[in-house]
């Protein structure tokens, strides 16, 4: 294979995007995929004509380039779908995101009152230095609401108590807008997405490929094939050979157990970070190996039931918070796209179970799992078991990289080691051990391709606070910046950048802090000098009792009257009082604007917080 070509491990969104981007620039790649399907966790499984994903994959992104890529790959096959979802808890369905009246009706007045009290308590007794997910959510919603609507589901998903989950996880999913950004959005409106819709409206609706997310990745595979690259299935990479900071080949095992070898000039891995470290040959130092072994992953399985009913419930998905059942969420694939079922008189439901692969349940037979699914679904009153006509099970190992209290340290150590290789990049969700959606995973693929072509992009910065700045840079004009795909986009982005700069200038001007000392001195000087000058004018113009009206100031300024000694007293006391009023006015004005900005910031972040469950 040519030294110029790339070997990419994994045909999920990250790997395929990297290959596609390289292909656009005339570079070919070989994509090695262990399974027989493309799409990785974002694949679509077809069971007797019933299609379903691993969970449900909404397509929405704040990154214009990714929206463009999706449309470029799928064209007309990209549907815009409405979103409906509810929480099942304590034999009630609650709208999600929560709506006050609906929640009140479901919880009853006493519980609602207690939730209100606990919310107020959280505001007054805020936990400083939030370390855990429990602290993070309780600080924002109150402990009681957290324990009803967040605790059980989160613990089902992660399999660990919320007080052991790092607060980073929530903080990363709920981005904190800066005060300036929030105020700018409030004053000038939020930036529009590529298709003209804001992110919030894309959360209420979302894009979805006609036949599920797998369609996106099958199309992408076909496109890269036309570019001259290839995707080879059934090859599990088991060895990454390197010498003096350079990877020279990867070795894999084919479906028939044969050993295969692929060399190239550049290597991109989307395999889980833990696996990558363990297949390096020679092995890395012990502390790096130890760090890799400390990384944990949550596994996932879905039980799909085919129900002989045209409609079971109107939602795309239901969160199941009830602790009496093991299932965590139910997808209704027909409501994602009507094309997901071959027979419109039937419905397919995906019951989602979050597990460790060491759990006994992970080894249960499909029949036993389907039985459990039917029983639990009937238990919460969704189906009549007699309506179930068919069922299947799909397991997905390492569906979630776990953010425990030690993961960050481990990732940092591995990262430092991997950075010593000049032609190996690790990208994607498990490749970076980061809780990435498809868009983030794809963006790392775009960056990796760019780096092979000479850019200097930090794949680790994607889906972090730092990413916001990266995104901004990526959409701004920059000679040779490959993230700006067309000339039209350049001019639109230039105009956007100029508007944003002008908006920032207005906001900065309007919100600039007034220095209380400076305003105090200015107002004091003017007041004192004003009183002295007025007294002097009256005294110089003469008369038996000059300035009867001005003398009234004597009621406020101790010892003041319209005489020369009084004028001097007026100068000092007027200066002091004026100074105090000026300083107070400046402080009050600063404080009011800051309060306003805080309220705006809180309101801007509210939508994100309201969708916290969606982000798990
Ligand atoms: C339940 C659930 C719901 C989700 N919902 C959404 C959503 O609504 N919207 C959204 O955008 N994202 C969603 N995601 C996230 C999305 O699935 C991932 O971000 C995306 O699939 C990650 O892409 P990737 O290429 O980084 O990794 P993966 O999808 O994991 O792909 C990696 C590929 O590498 C292959 N591989 C691994 N090891 C080897 C090896 N040794 N040799 C060869 N091949 C190997 C794997 O087989 C796999 O095909 C969801 C994820 C889950 C688990």
Coordinates of C-alpha atoms in Angstrom, one line a residue, residues 23-566:
X23 CA -11.1 11.2 -0.4
X24 CA -12.4 14.6 -1.2
X25 CA -8.8 15.8 -1.2
X26 CA -7.7 12.9 -3.4
X27 CA -6.3 10.6 -0.7
X28 CA -7.3 7.0 -0.4
X29 CA -7.8 5.0 2.7
X30 CA -8.4 1.5 3.8
X31 CA -11.1 1.2 6.5
X32 CA -10.9 -1.9 8.6
X33 CA -14.1 -3.0 10.3
X34 CA -14.5 -5.9 12.7
X35 CA -18.3 -6.3 12.1
X36 CA -20.2 -7.0 9.0
X37 CA -22.0 -3.6 9.1
X38 CA -21.0 0.0 8.8
X39 CA -22.1 2.6 11.3
X40 CA -20.7 1.3 14.6
X41 CA -23.0 2.3 17.4
X42 CA -25.0 4.4 14.8
X43 CA -25.8 1.4 12.7
X44 CA -29.3 0.3 11.7
X45 CA -30.2 -3.3 12.2
X46 CA -32.7 -4.9 9.8
X47 CA -34.7 -7.8 11.3
X48 CA -37.2 -9.3 8.9
X49 CA -37.8 -5.8 7.4
X50 CA -38.1 -4.1 10.8
X51 CA -35.3 -1.6 11.1
X52 CA -34.0 -0.2 14.4
X53 CA -31.0 1.6 15.8
X54 CA -29.0 1.1 19.0
X55 CA -31.2 3.5 21.0
X56 CA -32.6 6.2 18.7
X57 CA -30.2 8.4 16.8
X58 CA -31.4 12.0 16.5
X59 CA -29.3 14.1 14.0
X60 CA -28.8 17.6 15.3
X61 CA -25.7 19.6 15.5
X62 CA -24.4 23.1 16.3
X63 CA -21.6 22.6 13.9
X64 CA -22.6 23.9 10.4
X65 CA -20.0 21.8 8.7
X66 CA -21.5 18.6 10.1
X67 CA -25.0 19.6 9.1
X68 CA -23.7 20.2 5.6
X69 CA -22.0 16.9 5.5
X70 CA -25.2 15.1 6.5
X71 CA -27.2 16.8 3.8
X72 CA -24.4 16.2 1.3
X73 CA -24.3 12.5 2.0
X74 CA -28.0 11.8 2.3
X75 CA -29.7 14.5 0.2
X76 CA -33.5 13.9 0.0
X77 CA -33.4 10.9 2.3
X78 CA -33.1 13.1 5.4
X79 CA -36.4 13.6 7.1
X80 CA -37.4 16.3 9.6
X81 CA -39.3 14.6 12.4
X82 CA -41.3 15.9 15.4
X83 CA -40.2 14.9 18.8
X84 CA -42.5 13.6 21.5
X85 CA -41.2 11.9 24.6
X86 CA -42.5 11.2 28.1
X87 CA -41.3 9.8 31.4
X88 CA -43.1 6.8 33.0
X89 CA -42.9 7.0 36.8
X90 CA -45.1 5.8 39.6
X91 CA -47.8 4.7 37.1
X92 CA -48.0 8.1 35.5
X93 CA -46.7 9.5 32.2
X94 CA -45.0 12.9 32.5
X95 CA -44.3 15.1 29.6
X96 CA -40.6 15.4 29.0
X97 CA -39.2 18.1 29.0
X98 CA -41.2 18.6 32.2
X99 CA -44.2 21.0 32.1
X100 CA -45.2 22.5 35.4
X101 CA -49.0 21.8 35.2
X102 CA -48.5 18.3 33.8
X103 CA -46.0 17.5 36.5
X104 CA -48.2 19.0 39.2
X105 CA -51.1 16.8 38.1
X106 CA -49.0 13.7 38.1
X107 CA -47.2 14.3 41.4
X108 CA -50.0 15.8 43.3
X109 CA -50.0 19.1 45.3
X110 CA -48.1 17.9 48.4
X111 CA -45.2 16.4 46.4
X112 CA -45.1 19.5 44.2
X113 CA -44.9 21.7 47.3
X114 CA -42.1 19.6 48.7
X115 CA -40.2 19.8 45.4
X116 CA -40.6 23.6 45.5
X117 CA -39.2 23.7 49.1
X118 CA -36.3 21.5 48.1
X119 CA -35.6 23.8 45.1
X120 CA -35.5 26.9 47.3
X121 CA -33.3 25.1 49.8
X122 CA -30.9 24.2 46.9
X123 CA -30.7 27.9 45.9
X124 CA -29.9 29.0 49.5
X125 CA -27.6 26.2 50.4
X126 CA -25.8 25.7 47.2
X127 CA -23.1 22.9 47.3
X128 CA -19.9 24.6 46.4
X129 CA -17.2 22.7 44.5
X130 CA -19.6 20.2 42.9
X131 CA -17.8 16.9 42.4
X132 CA -20.6 14.5 41.7
X133 CA -23.5 14.2 39.3
X134 CA -25.9 14.1 42.3
X135 CA -24.5 17.4 43.6
X136 CA -24.6 19.0 40.1
X137 CA -28.2 18.1 39.5
X138 CA -29.4 18.8 43.0
X139 CA -27.9 22.3 42.9
X140 CA -29.9 23.1 39.8
X141 CA -33.2 21.3 40.4
X142 CA -33.3 20.6 44.1
X143 CA -32.7 17.2 45.7
X144 CA -36.3 16.1 45.6
X145 CA -36.8 16.6 41.9
X146 CA -33.4 15.1 41.2
X147 CA -34.4 11.9 43.2
X148 CA -37.7 11.5 41.3
X149 CA -36.7 12.4 37.7
X150 CA -33.0 11.9 37.4
X151 CA -31.6 9.5 40.0
X152 CA -33.3 6.2 39.0
X153 CA -32.9 6.6 35.3
X154 CA -29.3 7.8 35.5
X155 CA -28.4 4.9 37.7
X156 CA -30.1 2.4 35.3
X157 CA -28.0 3.9 32.5
X158 CA -24.7 4.0 34.3
X159 CA -25.1 1.2 36.8
X160 CA -23.3 3.2 39.5
X161 CA -24.7 5.5 42.2
X162 CA -25.1 9.1 41.1
X163 CA -22.8 10.2 43.9
X164 CA -20.0 8.2 42.2
X165 CA -20.6 9.8 38.8
X166 CA -18.4 12.7 38.1
X167 CA -20.0 16.1 37.8
X168 CA -17.9 16.6 34.6
X169 CA -20.3 14.4 32.8
X170 CA -23.3 16.7 33.3
X171 CA -21.2 19.8 32.9
X172 CA -20.0 18.6 29.6
X173 CA -23.5 17.8 28.4
X174 CA -25.0 21.1 29.6
X175 CA -22.8 23.8 28.1
X176 CA -22.5 27.0 30.2
X177 CA -22.8 30.0 27.9
X178 CA -20.7 32.9 28.8
X179 CA -22.5 35.9 30.1
X180 CA -21.6 37.8 27.0
X181 CA -22.8 35.0 24.7
X182 CA -26.0 34.7 26.6
X183 CA -26.7 38.5 26.5
X184 CA -25.8 38.7 22.8
X185 CA -28.3 35.8 22.1
X186 CA -31.0 37.6 24.1
X187 CA -30.4 41.0 22.5
X188 CA -29.7 40.0 19.0
X189 CA -31.1 36.5 18.8
X190 CA -29.3 33.2 18.7
X191 CA -27.2 32.3 15.7
X192 CA -29.2 30.3 13.1
X193 CA -28.2 26.8 12.1
X194 CA -27.3 26.0 8.5
X195 CA -30.8 25.2 7.6
X196 CA -32.1 28.3 9.2
X197 CA -33.4 26.7 12.4
X198 CA -31.9 27.3 15.9
X199 CA -30.6 24.4 17.9
X200 CA -33.6 24.5 20.3
X201 CA -36.0 24.0 17.5
X202 CA -33.9 21.2 16.2
X203 CA -34.3 19.6 19.6
X204 CA -38.1 19.8 19.3
X205 CA -37.7 18.4 15.8
X206 CA -34.8 16.5 14.5
X207 CA -33.4 15.1 11.3
X208 CA -33.5 11.4 10.8
X209 CA -32.6 9.3 7.7
X210 CA -35.6 7.7 6.1
X211 CA -34.4 4.1 6.9
X212 CA -32.5 5.0 10.1
X213 CA -29.0 6.2 10.8
X214 CA -27.4 3.2 9.1
X215 CA -28.5 4.6 5.8
X216 CA -26.2 7.6 6.4
X217 CA -23.2 5.3 6.9
X218 CA -24.1 2.9 4.0
X219 CA -24.2 6.0 1.7
X220 CA -21.0 7.3 3.1
X221 CA -19.3 3.9 2.6
X222 CA -20.5 3.9 -1.1
X223 CA -19.2 7.5 -1.5
X224 CA -15.7 6.6 -0.2
X225 CA -15.7 3.6 -2.5
X226 CA -16.3 5.9 -5.4
X227 CA -13.4 8.0 -4.2
X228 CA -11.1 5.0 -4.5
X229 CA -11.0 4.0 -0.8
X230 CA -12.2 0.6 0.5
X231 CA -14.0 -0.7 3.6
X232 CA -13.0 -4.2 4.5
X233 CA -15.4 -6.0 6.9
X234 CA -14.7 -8.8 9.3
X235 CA -11.2 -7.6 10.2
X236 CA -10.6 -7.2 13.9
X237 CA -7.4 -5.2 14.5
X238 CA -5.4 -7.0 17.1
X239 CA -1.9 -5.5 16.8
X240 CA -0.6 -2.0 16.0
X241 CA 3.1 -2.3 15.3
X242 CA 5.4 0.7 15.8
X243 CA 9.0 1.7 15.9
X244 CA 10.6 5.0 17.0
X245 CA 7.4 6.9 17.3
X246 CA 6.0 5.7 14.0
X247 CA 3.3 3.1 13.4
X248 CA 4.2 1.0 10.4
X249 CA 1.4 -1.5 10.1
X250 CA -1.7 -2.9 11.8
X251 CA -2.4 -6.6 12.0
X252 CA -5.9 -8.1 12.2
X253 CA -7.7 -11.3 12.2
X254 CA -10.1 -12.1 9.3
X255 CA -13.4 -13.8 9.6
X256 CA -11.9 -17.2 8.9
X257 CA -9.2 -16.6 11.5
X258 CA -6.5 -15.7 9.0
X259 CA -3.9 -13.1 9.9
X260 CA -3.9 -10.0 7.8
X261 CA -1.5 -7.0 7.7
X262 CA -2.1 -3.5 6.4
X263 CA 0.6 -0.8 6.1
X264 CA 0.3 2.8 5.2
X265 CA 1.6 6.3 5.9
X266 CA -1.1 7.4 8.4
X267 CA -3.1 5.5 11.0
X268 CA -6.4 6.6 12.5
X269 CA -8.0 4.5 15.2
X270 CA -11.6 4.7 16.4
X271 CA -11.4 1.5 18.5
X272 CA -11.9 1.9 22.2
X273 CA -8.9 3.7 23.8
X274 CA -8.4 0.8 26.2
X275 CA -8.2 -1.7 23.4
X276 CA -5.8 0.4 21.3
X277 CA -3.3 0.8 24.2
X278 CA -3.4 -3.0 24.8
X279 CA -2.7 -3.9 21.1
X280 CA 0.3 -1.6 20.7
X281 CA 3.4 -3.6 19.9
X282 CA 5.7 -3.1 21.7
X283 CA 3.5 -2.4 24.7
X284 CA 3.6 1.0 26.3
X285 CA 5.1 1.6 29.8
X286 CA 3.3 0.1 32.7
X287 CA 1.6 3.2 34.0
X288 CA 0.0 3.8 30.5
X289 CA -1.2 0.2 30.5
X290 CA -2.6 0.6 34.0
X291 CA -4.4 3.8 32.9
X292 CA -6.0 2.0 30.0
X293 CA -7.1 -0.9 32.3
X294 CA -8.8 1.7 34.5
X295 CA -11.1 2.8 31.7
X296 CA -14.6 1.4 32.0
X297 CA -17.4 1.0 29.5
X298 CA -21.1 0.5 30.0
X299 CA -22.7 -2.1 27.7
X300 CA -26.2 -2.1 26.3
X301 CA -28.8 -4.4 24.8
X302 CA -32.0 -3.8 23.1
X303 CA -35.0 -6.2 23.0
X304 CA -37.1 -5.5 19.9
X305 CA -40.7 -6.6 20.0
X306 CA -43.0 -6.6 17.0
X307 CA -46.5 -5.7 18.2
X308 CA -49.6 -6.4 16.2
X309 CA -51.0 -3.0 16.7
X310 CA -51.0 0.0 14.4
X311 CA -50.2 2.4 17.2
X312 CA -49.0 1.7 20.8
X313 CA -48.1 5.2 22.0
X314 CA -47.5 8.5 20.3
X315 CA -44.0 9.2 21.6
X316 CA -40.7 8.6 19.8
X317 CA -39.4 7.2 23.0
X318 CA -40.4 6.9 26.7
X319 CA -38.1 7.1 29.7
X320 CA -38.9 4.5 32.2
X321 CA -37.9 5.7 35.7
X322 CA -39.9 3.2 37.7
X323 CA -37.4 1.2 39.7
X324 CA -39.7 -1.9 39.6
X325 CA -38.6 -2.7 36.0
X326 CA -35.1 -3.1 34.7
X327 CA -35.7 -1.5 31.3
X328 CA -34.6 2.1 31.0
X329 CA -36.1 3.5 27.9
X330 CA -38.5 2.3 25.1
X331 CA -38.1 3.4 21.5
X332 CA -41.0 3.4 19.1
X333 CA -39.2 3.2 15.7
X334 CA -42.2 3.8 13.6
X335 CA -42.6 7.2 15.1
X336 CA -39.0 8.0 14.2
X337 CA -39.7 7.2 10.6
X338 CA -42.7 5.4 9.2
X339 CA -40.3 3.6 6.8
X340 CA -38.8 1.7 9.7
X341 CA -41.6 -1.0 9.7
X342 CA -42.5 -3.1 6.6
X343 CA -46.1 -3.4 7.7
X344 CA -48.0 -0.2 8.8
X345 CA -50.5 -2.2 10.8
X346 CA -47.7 -3.3 13.1
X347 CA -45.4 -1.4 15.6
X348 CA -41.8 -2.3 16.6
X349 CA -40.7 -1.3 20.1
X350 CA -37.0 -1.3 21.2
X351 CA -36.7 -1.9 25.0
X352 CA -33.4 -0.6 26.2
X353 CA -31.4 -2.3 29.0
X354 CA -28.1 -0.9 30.2
X355 CA -25.7 -3.5 31.7
X356 CA -22.1 -4.5 32.3
X357 CA -21.0 -7.4 30.2
X358 CA -20.1 -9.1 33.4
X359 CA -23.7 -9.0 34.6
X360 CA -25.4 -12.4 34.6
X361 CA -28.2 -10.9 32.5
X362 CA -25.8 -10.1 29.7
X363 CA -25.4 -13.9 29.1
X364 CA -29.2 -14.7 29.1
X365 CA -30.5 -16.3 25.9
X366 CA -32.5 -14.1 23.5
X367 CA -35.7 -16.0 24.4
X368 CA -35.3 -15.2 28.1
X369 CA -34.6 -11.6 27.4
X370 CA -37.6 -11.3 25.1
X371 CA -39.7 -12.9 27.8
X372 CA -38.5 -10.3 30.3
X373 CA -39.2 -7.5 27.8
X374 CA -42.8 -8.7 27.2
X375 CA -43.3 -9.1 31.0
X376 CA -42.0 -5.6 31.9
X377 CA -43.8 -3.9 29.0
X378 CA -47.1 -5.5 30.1
X379 CA -46.3 -4.6 33.8
X380 CA -46.3 -0.9 33.0
X381 CA -49.5 -1.3 31.0
X382 CA -48.1 -0.6 27.5
X383 CA -48.9 -3.8 25.7
X384 CA -51.0 -7.0 25.9
X385 CA -48.6 -9.9 25.7
X386 CA -50.9 -11.6 23.2
X387 CA -50.2 -8.8 20.7
X388 CA -46.4 -9.6 20.5
X389 CA -45.8 -11.4 17.2
X390 CA -42.0 -11.5 17.1
X391 CA -38.9 -10.4 18.8
X392 CA -35.1 -10.2 18.6
X393 CA -32.2 -9.0 20.7
X394 CA -29.1 -6.9 19.7
X395 CA -26.2 -6.5 22.1
X396 CA -23.8 -3.5 21.9
X397 CA -20.6 -3.8 23.9
X398 CA -18.9 -0.6 25.1
X399 CA -21.9 1.6 24.2
X400 CA -20.9 4.2 26.8
X401 CA -17.5 5.4 28.0
X402 CA -17.8 5.7 31.7
X403 CA -17.0 9.0 33.4
X404 CA -16.0 7.9 36.9
X405 CA -13.8 9.8 39.3
X406 CA -10.6 8.5 37.8
X407 CA -11.2 8.4 34.1
X408 CA -9.8 11.9 33.3
X409 CA -6.5 11.1 34.9
X410 CA -6.2 7.9 32.9
X411 CA -7.2 9.5 29.6
X412 CA -4.7 12.3 30.2
X413 CA -1.9 9.8 30.8
X414 CA -2.8 7.7 27.7
X415 CA -3.1 10.9 25.6
X416 CA 0.4 12.1 26.6
X417 CA 1.8 8.7 25.5
X418 CA -0.1 8.6 22.2
X419 CA 1.1 12.1 21.4
X420 CA 4.6 10.7 21.0
X421 CA 3.5 9.0 17.7
X422 CA 3.6 11.2 14.7
X423 CA 1.4 9.2 12.4
X424 CA -1.2 7.7 14.7
X425 CA -4.4 9.5 15.7
X426 CA -7.2 8.2 17.9
X427 CA -10.6 9.7 17.3
X428 CA -14.4 9.2 17.8
X429 CA -16.4 8.3 20.9
X430 CA -14.6 5.4 22.5
X431 CA -11.4 6.4 20.7
X432 CA -11.2 9.5 22.8
X433 CA -13.2 8.0 25.7
X434 CA -15.5 11.0 25.4
X435 CA -19.3 11.0 25.5
X436 CA -19.6 12.1 21.9
X437 CA -22.7 12.1 19.7
X438 CA -22.3 11.4 16.0
X439 CA -21.6 15.0 15.2
X440 CA -18.7 15.2 17.6
X441 CA -17.4 11.9 16.5
X442 CA -17.5 13.1 12.9
X443 CA -15.8 16.3 13.7
X444 CA -12.9 14.4 15.1
X445 CA -12.8 12.5 11.8
X446 CA -12.7 15.8 9.9
X447 CA -9.9 17.1 12.2
X448 CA -7.9 13.9 11.8
X449 CA -8.2 14.0 8.0
X450 CA -7.1 17.7 8.2
X451 CA -4.1 16.8 10.3
X452 CA -3.0 14.2 7.8
X453 CA -3.2 16.9 5.1
X454 CA -1.1 19.3 7.1
X455 CA -3.6 21.1 9.4
X456 CA -2.9 21.4 13.1
X457 CA -6.2 20.6 14.8
X458 CA -6.7 19.2 18.3
X459 CA -9.0 16.2 18.1
X460 CA -9.2 16.2 21.9
X461 CA -10.7 19.6 22.0
X462 CA -14.0 18.5 20.4
X463 CA -17.0 18.3 22.7
X464 CA -15.3 20.3 25.5
X465 CA -15.8 23.9 26.5
X466 CA -12.7 24.6 24.3
X467 CA -14.6 23.3 21.3
X468 CA -16.8 26.4 21.2
X469 CA -13.8 28.4 20.3
X470 CA -12.7 25.8 17.8
X471 CA -16.1 25.9 16.2
X472 CA -16.0 29.6 16.0
X473 CA -12.6 29.5 14.4
X474 CA -13.7 26.7 12.1
X475 CA -16.5 28.8 10.7
X476 CA -14.4 32.0 10.3
X477 CA -12.5 32.8 7.2
X478 CA -9.0 31.5 7.2
X479 CA -6.9 31.1 4.2
X480 CA -6.5 27.5 3.4
X481 CA -8.8 26.5 6.2
X482 CA -10.4 23.3 4.9
X483 CA -13.4 23.5 7.2
X484 CA -14.9 26.1 5.0
X485 CA -16.2 24.1 2.2
X486 CA -17.4 26.6 -0.4
X487 CA -16.9 30.2 -1.4
X488 CA -20.5 30.9 -0.6
X489 CA -19.9 29.6 2.9
X490 CA -16.8 31.8 3.2
X491 CA -18.7 34.9 2.4
X492 CA -21.6 33.9 4.7
X493 CA -19.2 33.2 7.5
X494 CA -17.3 36.4 6.9
X495 CA -20.5 38.4 7.2
X496 CA -21.5 36.4 10.3
X497 CA -18.1 37.1 11.9
X498 CA -18.4 40.8 11.2
X499 CA -22.0 41.0 12.5
X500 CA -20.9 39.1 15.6
X501 CA -18.0 41.4 16.2
X502 CA -20.3 44.4 15.8
X503 CA -22.8 42.9 18.2
X504 CA -20.0 42.2 20.7
X505 CA -18.9 45.8 20.5
X506 CA -22.5 47.0 21.3
X507 CA -22.9 44.6 24.2
X508 CA -19.4 45.4 25.6
X509 CA -20.3 49.2 25.4
X510 CA -23.7 48.8 27.0
X511 CA -22.5 46.4 29.7
X512 CA -19.1 48.1 30.5
X513 CA -18.7 48.5 34.2
X514 CA -18.8 52.0 35.6
X515 CA -16.1 52.5 38.2
X516 CA -17.9 53.7 41.4
X517 CA -14.8 55.6 42.6
X518 CA -14.5 57.4 39.3
X519 CA -18.2 58.3 39.1
X520 CA -18.1 59.3 42.8
X521 CA -15.2 61.6 42.3
X522 CA -16.7 63.1 39.2
X523 CA -20.2 63.7 40.7
X524 CA -18.6 64.9 44.0
X525 CA -16.3 67.4 42.2
X526 CA -19.2 68.8 40.1
X527 CA -21.5 69.0 43.2
X528 CA -19.0 70.7 45.5
X529 CA -17.7 73.1 42.8
X530 CA -21.3 73.8 41.8
X531 CA -22.3 74.8 45.3
X532 CA -19.2 76.9 45.8
X533 CA -19.6 78.6 42.4
X534 CA -23.4 79.3 43.0
X535 CA -22.6 80.8 46.5
X536 CA -19.8 82.9 45.1
X537 CA -22.0 84.3 42.3
X538 CA -24.7 85.3 44.8
X539 CA -22.2 86.8 47.3
X540 CA -20.4 88.8 44.6
X541 CA -23.7 90.1 43.2
X542 CA -24.3 91.6 46.7
X543 CA -27.5 92.4 48.7
X544 CA -28.6 92.2 52.3
X545 CA -29.4 88.5 52.5
X546 CA -28.1 86.8 49.3
X547 CA -29.4 83.4 48.0
X548 CA -32.4 82.7 50.2
X549 CA -33.3 79.6 48.1
X550 CA -29.7 78.2 48.1
X551 CA -29.6 78.7 51.8
X552 CA -32.2 75.9 52.1
X553 CA -29.3 73.5 51.4
X554 CA -28.3 74.2 55.0
X555 CA -31.1 71.7 55.9
X556 CA -29.0 69.0 54.4
X557 CA -25.4 70.2 54.6
X558 CA -24.4 70.8 58.2
X559 CA -23.2 74.5 58.8
X560 CA -23.9 75.6 55.2
X561 CA -25.3 79.1 54.4
X562 CA -24.6 81.6 51.7
X563 CA -21.5 83.2 53.2
X564 CA -17.9 82.8 52.2
X565 CA -17.2 80.3 55.1
X566 CA -20.5 78.6 54.1

